[in-house]
């Protein structure tokens, strides 16, 4: 009986040690108490990219003065095919591949690479020949198409809308239900497209608190986060029904052998 029990117990110990080894990669930010986070001291502003959808409003003390600078939907087509009065909702401005929008009265304005605040200041400066200071013009720019995608070993892979125009990689992962126990925390893939349409891949380590200092901590619009499966998940995917039954048999055999030894002793 002891000849059977010893290898079974040894196998159980090996499996236990293997799981302990992999568990050290589970906690986030393991060195948070030993590093400086001074480099993370920044206020992030998203930059406008080609193919972004912008909502731009111009407000003045005299509504008639600002009306020519606001694209609004005033008419809609009803189910009967007749035109009906709309609610005055604002149309979006699509940034073209060269970074321009076509603004009413003013014409083409290059906005790609600007932050929301810089874009507002630029448009406001171009409105000066048309609006007086007494009319107190105010320009508001919003990014209507800001979103990121989270895939792989997360709770629920999804496209995450970003209403605040600012989202960190941690917020995006949290929105997707956090990493599963099978997700590689030290090798998260970030796929980013630049203004020229070229894709770049960056690797992020969630075990390392230096992530807060990373220039990729905050996400840009249309970023893709992919969490790769770890070795345990990869091995599990190769386990067939027969292997699963065999492991169950080994577990039962260990329990029975332990029971018999205890009874004999």
mmCIF file of N, CA, C and O in Angstrom, residues 29 40 42 44 166-172 190 192 204 206 209-220 223 225:
data_model
loop_
_atom_site.group_PDB
_atom_site.id
_atom_site.type_symbol
_atom_site.label_atom_id
_atom_site.label_comp_id
_atom_site.label_asym_id
_atom_site.label_seq_id
_atom_site.Cartn_x
_atom_site.Cartn_y
_atom_site.Cartn_z
ATOM 1 N N UNK A 29 0.620 45.160 -9.031
ATOM 2 C CA UNK A 29 1.466 46.210 -8.422
ATOM 3 C C UNK A 29 2.242 45.695 -7.204
ATOM 4 O O UNK A 29 2.187 46.277 -6.117
ATOM 5 N N UNK A 40 4.335 59.715 -12.653
ATOM 6 C CA UNK A 40 2.914 59.588 -12.994
ATOM 7 C C UNK A 40 2.137 60.870 -12.713
ATOM 8 O O UNK A 40 0.929 60.924 -12.958
ATOM 9 N N UNK A 42 0.721 63.733 -13.712
ATOM 10 C CA UNK A 42 0.375 64.398 -14.966
ATOM 11 C C UNK A 42 -1.141 64.456 -15.098
ATOM 12 O O UNK A 42 -1.859 63.672 -14.493
ATOM 13 N N UNK A 44 -3.895 64.151 -17.990
ATOM 14 C CA UNK A 44 -3.971 63.641 -19.358
ATOM 15 C C UNK A 44 -5.082 64.315 -20.138
ATOM 16 O O UNK A 44 -6.193 64.504 -19.626
ATOM 17 N N UNK A 166 -11.197 60.316 -21.039
ATOM 18 C CA UNK A 166 -9.991 59.947 -20.295
ATOM 19 C C UNK A 166 -10.248 58.602 -19.627
ATOM 20 O O UNK A 166 -11.175 58.466 -18.833
ATOM 21 N N UNK A 167 -9.437 57.599 -19.974
ATOM 22 C CA UNK A 167 -9.585 56.283 -19.362
ATOM 23 C C UNK A 167 -8.219 55.614 -19.274
ATOM 24 O O UNK A 167 -7.461 55.586 -20.240
ATOM 25 N N UNK A 168 -7.910 55.061 -18.114
ATOM 26 C CA UNK A 168 -6.671 54.326 -17.935
ATOM 27 C C UNK A 168 -6.874 52.868 -18.335
ATOM 28 O O UNK A 168 -8.009 52.386 -18.461
ATOM 29 N N UNK A 169 -5.773 52.162 -18.508
ATOM 30 C CA UNK A 169 -5.860 50.744 -18.850
ATOM 31 C C UNK A 169 -6.555 49.966 -17.741
ATOM 32 O O UNK A 169 -7.295 49.008 -18.009
ATOM 33 N N UNK A 170 -6.379 50.397 -16.492
ATOM 34 C CA UNK A 170 -7.025 49.706 -15.372
ATOM 35 C C UNK A 170 -8.537 49.913 -15.386
ATOM 36 O O UNK A 170 -9.314 48.986 -15.115
ATOM 37 N N UNK A 171 -8.967 51.117 -15.704
ATOM 38 C CA UNK A 171 -10.409 51.380 -15.789
ATOM 39 C C UNK A 171 -11.050 50.560 -16.892
ATOM 40 O O UNK A 171 -12.150 50.012 -16.732
ATOM 41 N N UNK A 172 -10.368 50.460 -18.039
ATOM 42 C CA UNK A 172 -10.912 49.686 -19.156
ATOM 43 C C UNK A 172 -11.037 48.213 -18.788
ATOM 44 O O UNK A 172 -12.055 47.566 -19.089
ATOM 45 N N UNK A 190 -1.181 45.967 -25.708
ATOM 46 C CA UNK A 190 -1.894 47.177 -26.103
ATOM 47 C C UNK A 190 -1.616 47.444 -27.579
ATOM 48 O O UNK A 190 -0.457 47.586 -27.977
ATOM 49 N N UNK A 192 -2.251 49.998 -30.665
ATOM 50 C CA UNK A 192 -2.606 51.408 -30.865
ATOM 51 C C UNK A 192 -2.313 51.829 -32.304
ATOM 52 O O UNK A 192 -1.276 51.486 -32.871
ATOM 53 N N UNK A 204 2.375 45.610 -21.472
ATOM 54 C CA UNK A 204 2.162 46.199 -20.159
ATOM 55 C C UNK A 204 2.221 45.111 -19.087
ATOM 56 O O UNK A 204 1.676 44.022 -19.273
ATOM 57 N N UNK A 206 1.071 44.336 -15.410
ATOM 58 C CA UNK A 206 0.204 44.766 -14.312
ATOM 59 C C UNK A 206 0.748 44.347 -12.957
ATOM 60 O O UNK A 206 0.275 44.830 -11.925
ATOM 61 N N UNK A 209 4.221 48.073 -10.461
ATOM 62 C CA UNK A 209 3.595 49.374 -10.207
ATOM 63 C C UNK A 209 4.163 50.478 -11.090
ATOM 64 O O UNK A 209 3.588 51.572 -11.143
ATOM 65 N N UNK A 210 5.266 50.229 -11.790
ATOM 66 C CA UNK A 210 5.774 51.209 -12.748
ATOM 67 C C UNK A 210 4.799 51.453 -13.888
ATOM 68 O O UNK A 210 4.995 52.372 -14.683
ATOM 69 N N UNK A 211 3.762 50.648 -13.965
ATOM 70 C CA UNK A 211 2.712 50.883 -14.953
ATOM 71 C C UNK A 211 2.149 52.294 -14.809
ATOM 72 O O UNK A 211 1.788 52.933 -15.799
ATOM 73 N N UNK A 212 2.056 52.796 -13.572
ATOM 74 C CA UNK A 212 1.532 54.146 -13.352
ATOM 75 C C UNK A 212 2.414 55.206 -13.993
ATOM 76 O O UNK A 212 1.942 56.296 -14.323
ATOM 77 N N UNK A 213 3.700 54.919 -14.152
ATOM 78 C CA UNK A 213 4.632 55.855 -14.771
ATOM 79 C C UNK A 213 4.700 55.711 -16.286
ATOM 80 O O UNK A 213 5.381 56.484 -16.952
ATOM 81 N N UNK A 214 4.008 54.717 -16.816
ATOM 82 C CA UNK A 214 4.103 54.417 -18.243
ATOM 83 C C UNK A 214 3.366 55.453 -19.094
ATOM 84 O O UNK A 214 2.290 55.924 -18.717
ATOM 85 N N UNK A 215 3.912 55.801 -20.262
ATOM 86 C CA UNK A 215 3.187 56.711 -21.173
ATOM 87 C C UNK A 215 1.942 56.052 -21.774
ATOM 88 O O UNK A 215 1.154 56.730 -22.420
ATOM 89 N N UNK A 216 1.778 54.751 -21.545
ATOM 90 C CA UNK A 216 0.626 54.027 -22.081
ATOM 91 C C UNK A 216 -0.404 53.695 -21.001
ATOM 92 O O UNK A 216 -1.306 52.901 -21.231
ATOM 93 N N UNK A 217 -0.242 54.320 -19.824
ATOM 94 C CA UNK A 217 -1.200 54.083 -18.742
ATOM 95 C C UNK A 217 -2.593 54.589 -19.124
ATOM 96 O O UNK A 217 -3.605 53.937 -18.862
ATOM 97 N N UNK A 218 -2.640 55.769 -19.781
ATOM 98 C CA UNK A 218 -3.915 56.292 -20.271
ATOM 99 C C UNK A 218 -4.107 55.869 -21.723
ATOM 100 O O UNK A 218 -3.165 55.884 -22.519
ATOM 101 N N UNK A 219 -5.319 55.496 -22.053
ATOM 102 C CA UNK A 219 -5.623 54.964 -23.374
ATOM 103 C C UNK A 219 -6.060 56.066 -24.330
ATOM 104 O O UNK A 219 -6.652 57.055 -23.919
ATOM 105 N N UNK A 220 -5.771 55.861 -25.597
ATOM 106 C CA UNK A 220 -6.262 56.728 -26.654
ATOM 107 C C UNK A 220 -7.509 56.098 -27.268
ATOM 108 O O UNK A 220 -7.772 54.901 -27.091
ATOM 109 N N UNK A 223 -8.050 52.333 -28.938
ATOM 110 C CA UNK A 223 -7.039 51.389 -28.461
ATOM 111 C C UNK A 223 -7.671 50.008 -28.263
ATOM 112 O O UNK A 223 -8.863 49.891 -27.942
ATOM 113 N N UNK A 225 -7.016 46.415 -26.096
ATOM 114 C CA UNK A 225 -6.292 45.701 -25.042
ATOM 115 C C UNK A 225 -6.582 44.216 -25.203
ATOM 116 O O UNK A 225 -7.750 43.807 -25.243
#
